[in-house]
XYZ file of C-alpha atoms in Angstrom:
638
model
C 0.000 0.000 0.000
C 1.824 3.251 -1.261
C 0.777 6.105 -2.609
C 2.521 7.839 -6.063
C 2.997 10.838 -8.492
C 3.371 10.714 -12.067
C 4.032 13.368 -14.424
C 4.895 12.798 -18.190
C 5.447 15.969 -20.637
C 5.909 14.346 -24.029
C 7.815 17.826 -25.835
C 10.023 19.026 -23.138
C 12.592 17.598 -21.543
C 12.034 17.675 -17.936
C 14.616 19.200 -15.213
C 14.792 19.865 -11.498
C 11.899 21.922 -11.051
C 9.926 19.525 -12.717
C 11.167 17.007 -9.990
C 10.562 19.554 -6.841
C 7.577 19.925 -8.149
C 6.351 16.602 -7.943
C 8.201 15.892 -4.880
C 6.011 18.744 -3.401
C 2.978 16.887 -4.670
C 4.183 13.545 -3.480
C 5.172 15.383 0.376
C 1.107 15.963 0.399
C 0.427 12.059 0.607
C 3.114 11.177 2.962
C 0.479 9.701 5.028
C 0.142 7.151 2.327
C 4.098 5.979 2.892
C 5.816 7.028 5.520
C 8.489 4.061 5.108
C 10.303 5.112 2.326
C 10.402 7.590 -0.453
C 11.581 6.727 -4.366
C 11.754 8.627 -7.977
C 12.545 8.211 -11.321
C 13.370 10.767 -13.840
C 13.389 10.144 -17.569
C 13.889 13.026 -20.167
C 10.025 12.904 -20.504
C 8.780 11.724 -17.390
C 9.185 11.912 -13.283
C 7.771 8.785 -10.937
C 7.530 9.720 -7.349
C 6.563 7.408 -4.592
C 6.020 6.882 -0.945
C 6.396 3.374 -0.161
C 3.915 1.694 3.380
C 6.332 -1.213 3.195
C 4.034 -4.492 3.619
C 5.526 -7.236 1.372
C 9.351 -8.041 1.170
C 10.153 -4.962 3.227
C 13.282 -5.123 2.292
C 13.126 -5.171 -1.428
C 10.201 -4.078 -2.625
C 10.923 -0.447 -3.089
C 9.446 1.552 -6.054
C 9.868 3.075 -8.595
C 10.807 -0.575 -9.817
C 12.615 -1.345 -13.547
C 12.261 -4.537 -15.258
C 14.099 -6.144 -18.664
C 17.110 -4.369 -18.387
C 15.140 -0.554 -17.350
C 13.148 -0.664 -19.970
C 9.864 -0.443 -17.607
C 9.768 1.442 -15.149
C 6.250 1.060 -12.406
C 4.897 2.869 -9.161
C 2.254 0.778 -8.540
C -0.230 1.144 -5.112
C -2.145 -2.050 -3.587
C -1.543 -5.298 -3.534
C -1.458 -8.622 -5.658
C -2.670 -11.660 -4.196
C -1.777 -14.120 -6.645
C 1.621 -13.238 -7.402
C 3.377 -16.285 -5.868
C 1.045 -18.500 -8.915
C 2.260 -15.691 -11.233
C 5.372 -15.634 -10.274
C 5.975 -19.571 -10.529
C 4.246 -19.538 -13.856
C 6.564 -16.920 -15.512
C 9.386 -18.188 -13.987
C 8.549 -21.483 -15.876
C 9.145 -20.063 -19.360
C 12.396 -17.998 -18.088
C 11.193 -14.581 -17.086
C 14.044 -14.010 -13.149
C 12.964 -12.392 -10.419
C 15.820 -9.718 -8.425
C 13.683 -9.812 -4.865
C 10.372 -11.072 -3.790
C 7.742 -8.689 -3.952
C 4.623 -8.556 -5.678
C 5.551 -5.376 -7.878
C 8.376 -7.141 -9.547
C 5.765 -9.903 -10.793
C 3.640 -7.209 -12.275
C 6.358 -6.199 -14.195
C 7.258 -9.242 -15.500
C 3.645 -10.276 -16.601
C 3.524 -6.583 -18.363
C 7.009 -8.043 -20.193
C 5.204 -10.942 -21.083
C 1.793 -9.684 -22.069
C 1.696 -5.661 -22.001
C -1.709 -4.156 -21.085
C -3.435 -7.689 -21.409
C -1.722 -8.852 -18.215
C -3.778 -6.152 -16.152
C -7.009 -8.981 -16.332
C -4.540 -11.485 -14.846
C -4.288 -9.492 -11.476
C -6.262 -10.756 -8.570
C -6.607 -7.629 -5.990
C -6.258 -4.115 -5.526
C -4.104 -1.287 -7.129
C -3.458 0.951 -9.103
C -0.556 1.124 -11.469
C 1.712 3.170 -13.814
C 4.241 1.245 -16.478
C 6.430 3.629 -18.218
C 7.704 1.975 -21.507
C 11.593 3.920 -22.317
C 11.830 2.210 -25.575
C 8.437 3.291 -27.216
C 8.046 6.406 -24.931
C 4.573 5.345 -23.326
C 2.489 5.118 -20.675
C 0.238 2.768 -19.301
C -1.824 2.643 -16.320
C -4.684 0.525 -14.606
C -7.206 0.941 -11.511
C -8.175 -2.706 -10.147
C -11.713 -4.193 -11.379
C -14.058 -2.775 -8.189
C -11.725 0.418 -7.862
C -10.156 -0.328 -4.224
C -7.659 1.761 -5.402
C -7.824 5.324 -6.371
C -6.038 6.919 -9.460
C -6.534 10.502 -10.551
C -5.236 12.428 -13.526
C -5.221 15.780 -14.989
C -3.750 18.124 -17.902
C -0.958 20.373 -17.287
C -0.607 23.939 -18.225
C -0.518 22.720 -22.196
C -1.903 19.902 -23.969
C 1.484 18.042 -23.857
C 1.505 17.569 -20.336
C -0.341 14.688 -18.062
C -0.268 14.507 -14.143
C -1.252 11.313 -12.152
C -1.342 11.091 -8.277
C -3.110 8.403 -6.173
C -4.792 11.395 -4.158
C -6.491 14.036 -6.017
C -5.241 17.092 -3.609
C -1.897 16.512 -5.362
C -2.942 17.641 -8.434
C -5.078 20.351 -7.114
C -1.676 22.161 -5.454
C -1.096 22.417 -9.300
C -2.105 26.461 -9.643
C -4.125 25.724 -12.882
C -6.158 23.401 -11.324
C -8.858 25.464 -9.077
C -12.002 25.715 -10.059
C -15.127 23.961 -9.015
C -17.075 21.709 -11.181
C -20.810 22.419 -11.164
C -22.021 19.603 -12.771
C -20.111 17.761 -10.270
C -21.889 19.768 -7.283
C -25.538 19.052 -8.946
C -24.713 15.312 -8.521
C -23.202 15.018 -5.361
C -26.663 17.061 -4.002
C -28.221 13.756 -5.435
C -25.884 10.844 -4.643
C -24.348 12.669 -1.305
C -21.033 11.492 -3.232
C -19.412 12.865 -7.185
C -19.836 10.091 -9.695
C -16.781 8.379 -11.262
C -15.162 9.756 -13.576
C -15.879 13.524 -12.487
C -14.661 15.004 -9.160
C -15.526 18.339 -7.543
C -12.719 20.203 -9.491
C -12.843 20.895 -13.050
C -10.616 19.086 -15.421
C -8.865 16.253 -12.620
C -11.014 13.387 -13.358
C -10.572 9.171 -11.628
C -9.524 6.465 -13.913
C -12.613 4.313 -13.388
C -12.553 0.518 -11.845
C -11.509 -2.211 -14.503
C -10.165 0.396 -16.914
C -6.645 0.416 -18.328
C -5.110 3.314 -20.268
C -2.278 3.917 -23.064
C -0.719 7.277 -23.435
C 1.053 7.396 -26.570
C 3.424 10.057 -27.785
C 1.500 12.454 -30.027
C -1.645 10.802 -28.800
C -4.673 11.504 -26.237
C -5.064 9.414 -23.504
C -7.070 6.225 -24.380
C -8.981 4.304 -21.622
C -9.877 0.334 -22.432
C -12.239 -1.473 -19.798
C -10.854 -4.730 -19.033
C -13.638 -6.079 -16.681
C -17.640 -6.021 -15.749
C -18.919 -7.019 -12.728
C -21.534 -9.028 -14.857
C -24.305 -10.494 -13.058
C -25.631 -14.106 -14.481
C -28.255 -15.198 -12.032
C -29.198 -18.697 -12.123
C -31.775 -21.123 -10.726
C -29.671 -22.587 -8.295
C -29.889 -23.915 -5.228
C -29.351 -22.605 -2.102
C -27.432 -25.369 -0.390
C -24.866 -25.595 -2.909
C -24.355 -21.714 -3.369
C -24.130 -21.889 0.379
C -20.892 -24.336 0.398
C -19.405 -22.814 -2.861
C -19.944 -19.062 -1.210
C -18.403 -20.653 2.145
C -15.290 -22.199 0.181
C -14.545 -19.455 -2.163
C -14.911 -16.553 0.908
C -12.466 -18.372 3.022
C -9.985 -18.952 0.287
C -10.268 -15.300 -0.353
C -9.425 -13.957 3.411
C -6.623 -17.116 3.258
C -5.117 -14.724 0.221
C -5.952 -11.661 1.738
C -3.894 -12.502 4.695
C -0.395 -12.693 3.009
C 1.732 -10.160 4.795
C 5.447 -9.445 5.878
C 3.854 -6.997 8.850
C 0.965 -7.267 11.574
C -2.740 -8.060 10.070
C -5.457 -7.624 12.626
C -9.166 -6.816 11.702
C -11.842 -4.470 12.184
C -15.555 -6.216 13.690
C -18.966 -4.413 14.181
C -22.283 -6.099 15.403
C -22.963 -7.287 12.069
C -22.649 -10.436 9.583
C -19.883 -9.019 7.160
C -17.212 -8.133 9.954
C -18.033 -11.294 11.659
C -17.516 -13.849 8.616
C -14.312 -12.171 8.285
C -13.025 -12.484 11.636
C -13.842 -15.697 11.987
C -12.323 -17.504 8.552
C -9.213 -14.996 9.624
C -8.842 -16.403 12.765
C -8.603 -19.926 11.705
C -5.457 -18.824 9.703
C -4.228 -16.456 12.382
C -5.625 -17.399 16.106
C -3.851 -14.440 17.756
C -5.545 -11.990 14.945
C -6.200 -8.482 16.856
C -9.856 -6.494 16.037
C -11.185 -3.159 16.377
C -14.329 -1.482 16.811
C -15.806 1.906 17.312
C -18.867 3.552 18.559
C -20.788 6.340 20.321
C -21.488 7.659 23.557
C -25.533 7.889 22.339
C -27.850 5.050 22.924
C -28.428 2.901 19.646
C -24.886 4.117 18.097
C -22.571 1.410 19.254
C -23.086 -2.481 18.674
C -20.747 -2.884 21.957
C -22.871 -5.689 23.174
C -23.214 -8.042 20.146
C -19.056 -7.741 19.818
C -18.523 -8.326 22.917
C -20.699 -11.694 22.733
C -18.714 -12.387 19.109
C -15.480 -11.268 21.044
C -16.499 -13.780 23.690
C -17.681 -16.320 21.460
C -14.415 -16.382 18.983
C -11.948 -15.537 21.527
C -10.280 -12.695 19.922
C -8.714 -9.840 21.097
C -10.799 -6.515 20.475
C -10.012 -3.037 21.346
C -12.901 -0.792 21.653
C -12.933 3.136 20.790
C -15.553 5.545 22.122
C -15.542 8.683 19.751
C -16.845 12.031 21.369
C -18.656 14.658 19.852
C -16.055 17.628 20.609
C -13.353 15.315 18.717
C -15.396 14.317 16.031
C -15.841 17.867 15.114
C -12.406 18.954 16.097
C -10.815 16.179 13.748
C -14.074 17.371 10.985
C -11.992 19.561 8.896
C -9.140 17.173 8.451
C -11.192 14.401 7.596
C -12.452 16.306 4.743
C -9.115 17.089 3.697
C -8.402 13.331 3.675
C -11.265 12.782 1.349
C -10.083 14.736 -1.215
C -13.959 15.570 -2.490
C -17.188 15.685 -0.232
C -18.608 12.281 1.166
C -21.622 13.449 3.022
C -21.564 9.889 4.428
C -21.150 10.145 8.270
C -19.800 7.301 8.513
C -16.486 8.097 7.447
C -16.238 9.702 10.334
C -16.180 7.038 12.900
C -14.315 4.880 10.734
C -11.058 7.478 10.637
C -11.374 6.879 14.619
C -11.164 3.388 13.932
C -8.220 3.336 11.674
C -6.110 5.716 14.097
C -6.841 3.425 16.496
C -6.200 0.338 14.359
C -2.607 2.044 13.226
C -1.109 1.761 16.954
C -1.564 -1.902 17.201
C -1.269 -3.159 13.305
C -0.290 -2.024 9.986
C -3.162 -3.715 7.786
C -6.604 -4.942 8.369
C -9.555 -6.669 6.801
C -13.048 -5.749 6.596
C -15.973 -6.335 5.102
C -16.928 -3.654 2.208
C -18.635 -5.058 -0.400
C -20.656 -8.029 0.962
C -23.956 -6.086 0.327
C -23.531 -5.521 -3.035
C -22.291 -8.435 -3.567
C -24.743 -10.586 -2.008
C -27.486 -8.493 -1.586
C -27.672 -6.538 1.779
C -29.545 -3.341 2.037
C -33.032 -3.634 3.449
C -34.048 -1.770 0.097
C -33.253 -4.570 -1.872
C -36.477 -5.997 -0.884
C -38.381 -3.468 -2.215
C -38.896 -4.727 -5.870
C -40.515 -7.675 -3.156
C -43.158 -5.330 -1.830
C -43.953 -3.720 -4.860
C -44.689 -6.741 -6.901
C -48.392 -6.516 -6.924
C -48.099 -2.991 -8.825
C -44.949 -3.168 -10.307
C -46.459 -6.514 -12.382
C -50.131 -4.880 -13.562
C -50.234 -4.889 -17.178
C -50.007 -1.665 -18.724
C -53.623 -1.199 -18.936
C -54.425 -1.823 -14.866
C -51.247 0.655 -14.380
C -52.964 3.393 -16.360
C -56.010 3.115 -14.436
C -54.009 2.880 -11.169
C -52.045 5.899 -12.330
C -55.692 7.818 -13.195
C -56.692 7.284 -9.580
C -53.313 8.171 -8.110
C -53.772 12.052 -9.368
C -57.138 12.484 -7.932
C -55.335 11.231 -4.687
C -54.269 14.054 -2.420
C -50.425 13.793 -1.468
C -50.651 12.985 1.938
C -53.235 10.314 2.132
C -51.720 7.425 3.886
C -50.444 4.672 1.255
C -50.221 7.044 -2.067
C -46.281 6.589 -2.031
C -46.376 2.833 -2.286
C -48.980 3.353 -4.933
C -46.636 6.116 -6.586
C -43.596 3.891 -6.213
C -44.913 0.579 -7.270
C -46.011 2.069 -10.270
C -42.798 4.233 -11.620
C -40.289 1.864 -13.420
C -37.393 0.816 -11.507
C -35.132 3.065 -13.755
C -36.514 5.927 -12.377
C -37.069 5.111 -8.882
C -33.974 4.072 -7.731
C -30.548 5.365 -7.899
C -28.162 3.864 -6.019
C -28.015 3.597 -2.175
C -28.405 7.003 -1.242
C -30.431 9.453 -2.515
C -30.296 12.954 -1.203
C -31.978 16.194 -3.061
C -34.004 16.245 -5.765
C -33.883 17.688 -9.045
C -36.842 20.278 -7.475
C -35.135 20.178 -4.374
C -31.772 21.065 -5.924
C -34.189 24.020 -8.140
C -34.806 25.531 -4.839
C -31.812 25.134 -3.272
C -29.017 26.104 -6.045
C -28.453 29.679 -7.150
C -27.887 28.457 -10.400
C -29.601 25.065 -10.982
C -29.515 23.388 -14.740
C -31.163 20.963 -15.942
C -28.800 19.185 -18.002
C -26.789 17.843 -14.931
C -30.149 15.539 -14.230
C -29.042 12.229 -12.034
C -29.958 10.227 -15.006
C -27.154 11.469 -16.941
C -25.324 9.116 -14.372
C -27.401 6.059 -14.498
C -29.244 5.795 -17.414
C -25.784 4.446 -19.379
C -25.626 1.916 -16.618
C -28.945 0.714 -16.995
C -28.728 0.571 -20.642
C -26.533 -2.527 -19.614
C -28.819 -4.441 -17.789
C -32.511 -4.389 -18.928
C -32.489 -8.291 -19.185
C -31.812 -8.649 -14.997
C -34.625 -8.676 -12.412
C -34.564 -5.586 -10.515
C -32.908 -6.961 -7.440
C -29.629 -7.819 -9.371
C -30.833 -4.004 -11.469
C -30.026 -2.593 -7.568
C -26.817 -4.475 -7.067
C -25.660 -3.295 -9.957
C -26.329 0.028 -9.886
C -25.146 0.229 -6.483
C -21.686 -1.751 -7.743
C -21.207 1.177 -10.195
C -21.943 4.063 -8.154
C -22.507 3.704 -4.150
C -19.653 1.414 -4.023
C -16.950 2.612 -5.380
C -18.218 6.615 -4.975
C -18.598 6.614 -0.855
C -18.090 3.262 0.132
C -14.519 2.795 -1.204
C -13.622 6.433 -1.291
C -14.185 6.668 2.622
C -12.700 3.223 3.290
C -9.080 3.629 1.213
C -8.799 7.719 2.411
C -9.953 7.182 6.454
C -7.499 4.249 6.794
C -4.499 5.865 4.470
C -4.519 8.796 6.809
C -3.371 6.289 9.585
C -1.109 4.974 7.143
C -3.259 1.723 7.611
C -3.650 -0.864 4.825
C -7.335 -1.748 4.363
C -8.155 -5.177 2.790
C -11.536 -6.699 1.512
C -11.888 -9.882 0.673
C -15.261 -9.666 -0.366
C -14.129 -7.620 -3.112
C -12.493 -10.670 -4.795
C -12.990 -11.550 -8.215
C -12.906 -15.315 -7.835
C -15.823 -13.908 -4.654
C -17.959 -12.005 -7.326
C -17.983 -15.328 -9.856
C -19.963 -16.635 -7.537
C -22.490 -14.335 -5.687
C -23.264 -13.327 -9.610
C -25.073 -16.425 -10.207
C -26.818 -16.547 -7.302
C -31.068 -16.525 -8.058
C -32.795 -13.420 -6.076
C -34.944 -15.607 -4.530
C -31.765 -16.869 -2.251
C -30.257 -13.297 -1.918
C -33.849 -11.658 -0.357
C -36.931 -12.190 0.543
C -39.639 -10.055 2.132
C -37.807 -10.962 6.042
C -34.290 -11.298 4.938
C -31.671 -10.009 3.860
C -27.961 -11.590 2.028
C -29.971 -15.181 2.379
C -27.384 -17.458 0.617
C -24.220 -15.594 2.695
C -26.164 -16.143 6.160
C -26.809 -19.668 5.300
C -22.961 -20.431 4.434
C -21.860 -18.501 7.368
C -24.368 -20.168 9.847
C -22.104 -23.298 10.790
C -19.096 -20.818 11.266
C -20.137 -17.366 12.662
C -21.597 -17.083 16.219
C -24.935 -17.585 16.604
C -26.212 -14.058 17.503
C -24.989 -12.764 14.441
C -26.202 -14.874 11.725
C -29.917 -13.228 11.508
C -29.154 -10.252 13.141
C -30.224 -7.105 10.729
C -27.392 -4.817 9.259
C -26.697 -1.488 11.000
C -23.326 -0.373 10.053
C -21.797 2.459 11.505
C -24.255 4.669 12.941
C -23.512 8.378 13.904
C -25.644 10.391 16.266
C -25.962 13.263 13.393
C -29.343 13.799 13.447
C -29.645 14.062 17.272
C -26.123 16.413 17.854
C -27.695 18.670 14.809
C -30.494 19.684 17.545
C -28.496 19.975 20.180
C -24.263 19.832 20.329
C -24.025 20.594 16.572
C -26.832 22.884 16.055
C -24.208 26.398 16.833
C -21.814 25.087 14.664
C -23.967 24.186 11.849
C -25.171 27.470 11.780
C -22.432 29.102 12.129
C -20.423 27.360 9.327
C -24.032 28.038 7.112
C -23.153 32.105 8.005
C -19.781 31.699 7.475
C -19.051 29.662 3.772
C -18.222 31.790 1.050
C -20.950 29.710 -1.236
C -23.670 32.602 -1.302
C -22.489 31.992 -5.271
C -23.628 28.137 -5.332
C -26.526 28.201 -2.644
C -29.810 30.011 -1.475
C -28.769 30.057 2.213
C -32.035 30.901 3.657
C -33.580 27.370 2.426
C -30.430 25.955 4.245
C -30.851 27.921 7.471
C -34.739 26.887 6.774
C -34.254 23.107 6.925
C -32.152 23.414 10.199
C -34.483 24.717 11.886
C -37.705 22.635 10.784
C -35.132 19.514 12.232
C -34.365 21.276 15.352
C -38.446 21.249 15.857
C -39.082 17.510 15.290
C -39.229 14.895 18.320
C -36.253 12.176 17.924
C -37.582 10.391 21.098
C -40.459 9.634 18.920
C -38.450 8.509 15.607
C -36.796 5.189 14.849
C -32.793 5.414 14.483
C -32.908 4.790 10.737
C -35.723 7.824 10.056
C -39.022 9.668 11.254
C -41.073 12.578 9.296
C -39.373 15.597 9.076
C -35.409 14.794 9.916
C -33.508 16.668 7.307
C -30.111 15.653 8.886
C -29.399 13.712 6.019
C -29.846 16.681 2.988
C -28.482 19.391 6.125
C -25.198 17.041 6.689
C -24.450 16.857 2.441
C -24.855 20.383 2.487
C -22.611 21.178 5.638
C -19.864 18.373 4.724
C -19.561 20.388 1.041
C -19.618 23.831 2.755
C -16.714 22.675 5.241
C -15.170 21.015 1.621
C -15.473 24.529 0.115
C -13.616 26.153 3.267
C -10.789 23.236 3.315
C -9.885 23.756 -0.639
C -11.328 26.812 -2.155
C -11.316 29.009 0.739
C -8.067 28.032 2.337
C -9.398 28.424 5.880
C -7.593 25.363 6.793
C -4.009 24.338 5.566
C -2.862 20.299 5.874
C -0.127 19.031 4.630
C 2.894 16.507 5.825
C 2.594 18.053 9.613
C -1.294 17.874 9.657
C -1.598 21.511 11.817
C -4.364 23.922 10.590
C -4.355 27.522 10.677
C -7.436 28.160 12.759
């Protein structure tokens, strides 16, 4: 786990400030490798690298060369089936100088260029620079673990990489804001891959590779689809093939030079990993984190899986004054607004991770994989409309609009009878397109949501519209706040984060699996419960999903309410936003009774839409505003 700089100009020939530059860049992401720091200078291109030394510690620094310095790589993650790789190009004569997983990526790029990116089985991101025909490639891994940004330089001739996008954004051309970007994080609470909040510095997306030729633009190839198959099947043999195939997974995700513990919350996903990794490692350390507030901890079910497994566990309690204290740097961290709160919590639980270990496992990915979210049973509940011939749904419809809005039951009716590819878009959905009318100063049209997921469902009108969800949630949700937040909140510990449900040999099989053993109208992530039941302690394997809850909603009344309003005052955004509507919505929340709400929601908490809001206004302060400086000493100017 590393992070890198590239920079490539393909006219002029590139000299020391070139090189300070991008070891200024690189100095921004120390946090990413604090064990060692490499470059490489050609006369058209500079690698920088910070190396978080995890395999071969001794060897494996980067920038590597391979076949006499022709290639040259800076490559970020890891490679889990590099020993098979390694033995099979060492069988037809390709030699090996040390032991580390970098070296065999080099070799299979001898061997098979851009072709050998499929081959890999993990995470990373990767730049090959070819001397001899004076070009670059670069890959992001299939689910996009990894990050990997790039921009233009001042002229068309130069390229910039970086594994973290605020080192291209201490470029001074490379400012602005992107409104189109703002108009869809208002929707998703996250920006869409490939666009991020600042103009012109966009993500290589997941299973994409890319050639930049001299005298050419940059071309991106996809290399892999998460392409669901679903099958008839049967639920007792998806159980033992989901059961063999996870545990071979965390056996691969284990391989490290350096201590591996884990991190465990109340739930099924944290649990099946804990428990394969602890057949392979009994003295495996975990981690877990919580709140002060009542319903926003799962302390009691870990301590009974804690109990149960006999693992170590240390336990964090975060507090409100240094949740917001630690706020601004988070952001910073997260290079562009995640208006999921649960980032927060989980940078707690890295720091706290960091002092005891130097990479962990967890368990993104399971519910997209295997079908998780209590929204997934939707389609379920909707049936009876969602299935009325087209006739019956016109008369439904003509009823519907004599129906006043708040009768009780009019937005199932609503719901159940608006197509799936306008109902639902991805795991989170924040504003509207009216809300976002009211709320922006400048609101257009053309950046509508389904600019975003209309190409995706182009793909997949021949699925049901569970797998539809799981697939729109692998293509956005997952790999725009889910990933983002895990790879940034653990990097800033200088923590490697692993997730073995986020395996491709993992995905072969929870594609095929039939809806009907993924959720039903109780349950949810059927087939994974029933391969985990034998294994996983007992309290665990029905118990619902809750994740890691934050207090938000509650601390917005009360703790938070000053601050919000303050920082609402204070942003320089009067340019992007109608404040008052803003100011409006924090005070109808402050009004409503939580005692009377559930923890997940209740009529009239706008802590959700108030907290995107708030997390982009303390965004705009962090990088447009400058009210905050970070950098390699992590001290702000406040």
């Amino acid at each position: 786990m590393c992070g890198f700089v590239g920079y490539v100009n393909e006219q002029k020939v590139i000299g020391n400030k070139e090189k300070n530059e991008i070891n200024n860049m690189l100095n921004l992401i120390h946090h990413r490798g604090p064990d060692d720091t490499g470059f490489f200078k050609d006369d058209h291109i500079v690698f920088g690298f910070k190396r978080l030394s995890i395999i071969d510690v001794e060897n494996g620094n980067q920038p590597i060369s391979y076949e006499n310095e022709r290639y040259w790589m800076v490559f970020n993650g890891e490679i889990y089936n590099y020993q098979e790789l390694r033995k099979t190009l060492g069988n037809i004569g390709y030699t090996f100088q040390t032991s580390s997983d970098s070296e065999t990526i080099l070799a299979l790029f001898s061997h098979k260029k851009e072709e050998a990116f499929s081959d890999l089985r993990g995470m990373f991101a990767i730049l090959i620079w070819d001397k001899q025909e004076q070009t670059m490639y670069g890959a992001r891994d299939p689910f996009g673990i990894k990050p990997l940004y790039y921009t233009n330089g001042e002229s068309e001739h130069e390229l910039y990489f970086a594994s973290e996008k605020k080192s291209l954004v201490a470029l001074e051309n490379n400012k602005s804001l992107n409104k189109e970007a703002l108009h869809h994080y208002l929707t998703f609470q996250y920006v869409p891959e490939p666009l991020t909040m600042t103009t012109d510095t966009f993500k290589i997306e997941p299973g994409h590779y890319f050639i930049k030729k001299k005298g050419e633009g940059l071309i991106q190839t996809k290399y892999w689809e998460p392409i669901f198959k679903p099958s008839q099947g049967n639920l007792e043999t998806s159980s033992k093939q989901i059961a063999q195939t996870l545990e071979e997974s965390v056996n691969c995700h284990m391989i490290s030079d350096v201590p591996l513990g884990a991190f465990l919350s109340g739930g099924i996903d944290s649990t099946c990993i804990v428990t394969l990794a602890k057949k392979i490692n009994p003295a495996i350390k975990t981690f877990t984190v919580g709140f002060e507030q009542e319903g926003y901890h799962e302390l009691n079910p870990v301590k009974q899986t804690v109990e149960a497994l006999e693992v170590e566990n240390s336990y964090y309690q975060v507090s409100v004054t240094e949740f917001i204290e630690e706020l601004p740097k988070i952001i910073w961290h997260l290079d562009d607004p995640v208006a999921d709160p649960a980032a927060i919590p989980l940078y707690f639980l890295a720091r706290e991770a960091a002092k005891h270990v130097k990479v962990v496992l967890s368990g993104e990915g399971a519910d997209e994989l295997f079908g998780g979210y209590r929204i997934y049973k939707e389609p379920l509940s909707l049936r009876p409309l969602s299935t009325l011939p087209d006739s019956g749904k016109r008369m439904m419809n003509f009823i519907l609009n004599r129906v006043p809005q708040k009768v009780k039951g009019r937005n199932y009716i609503e719901r159940g009878l608006t197509p799936i590819e306008k109902r639902y878009i991805g795991n989170a959905k924040t504003f509207s397109e009216a809300d976002k009318f009211k709320l922006l100063s400048q609101y257009q049209s053309d950046y509508n949501y389904e600019k975003i997921t209309t190409p995706f469902y182009e793909q997949i009108q021949h699925l049901d519209d569970i797998t539809k969800m799981q697939y729109i949630d692998l293509q956005t949700w997952l790999r725009g706040d889910i990933l983002v937040k895990a790879d940034r909140m653990t990097m800033a510990h200088s923590l490697e984060l692993r997730v073995p449900f986020l395996d491709k040999e993992v995905f072969k099989v929870a594609a095929n699996l039939h809806p009907t053993i993924k959720v039903d109208k109780s349950q949810t992530k059927i087939a994974l419960r029933s391969a985990m039941k034998h294994i996983v302690p007992a309290h665990i394997v029905n118990r619902a999903k809750l994740g890691f809850p934050v207090p938000i909603r509650h601390w917005l009344q009360n703790e938070l309410y000053d601050w919000a309003k303050n920082l609402i005052m204070d942003s320089q955004t009067d340019y992007l936003f109608k404040k008052e509507e803003i100011l409006h919505l924090l005070e109808q929340h402050r009004k409503i009774n939580l005692a009377e709400s559930s923890i997940f929601k209740s009529k009239g908490d706008y802590s959700r839409p108030l907290w995107t809001v708030l997390t982009f206004m303390l965004w705009h302060q962090v990088f447009i505003e400058k009210v905050y400086e970070f950098g390699t000493t992590m001290e702000h100017s406040k």
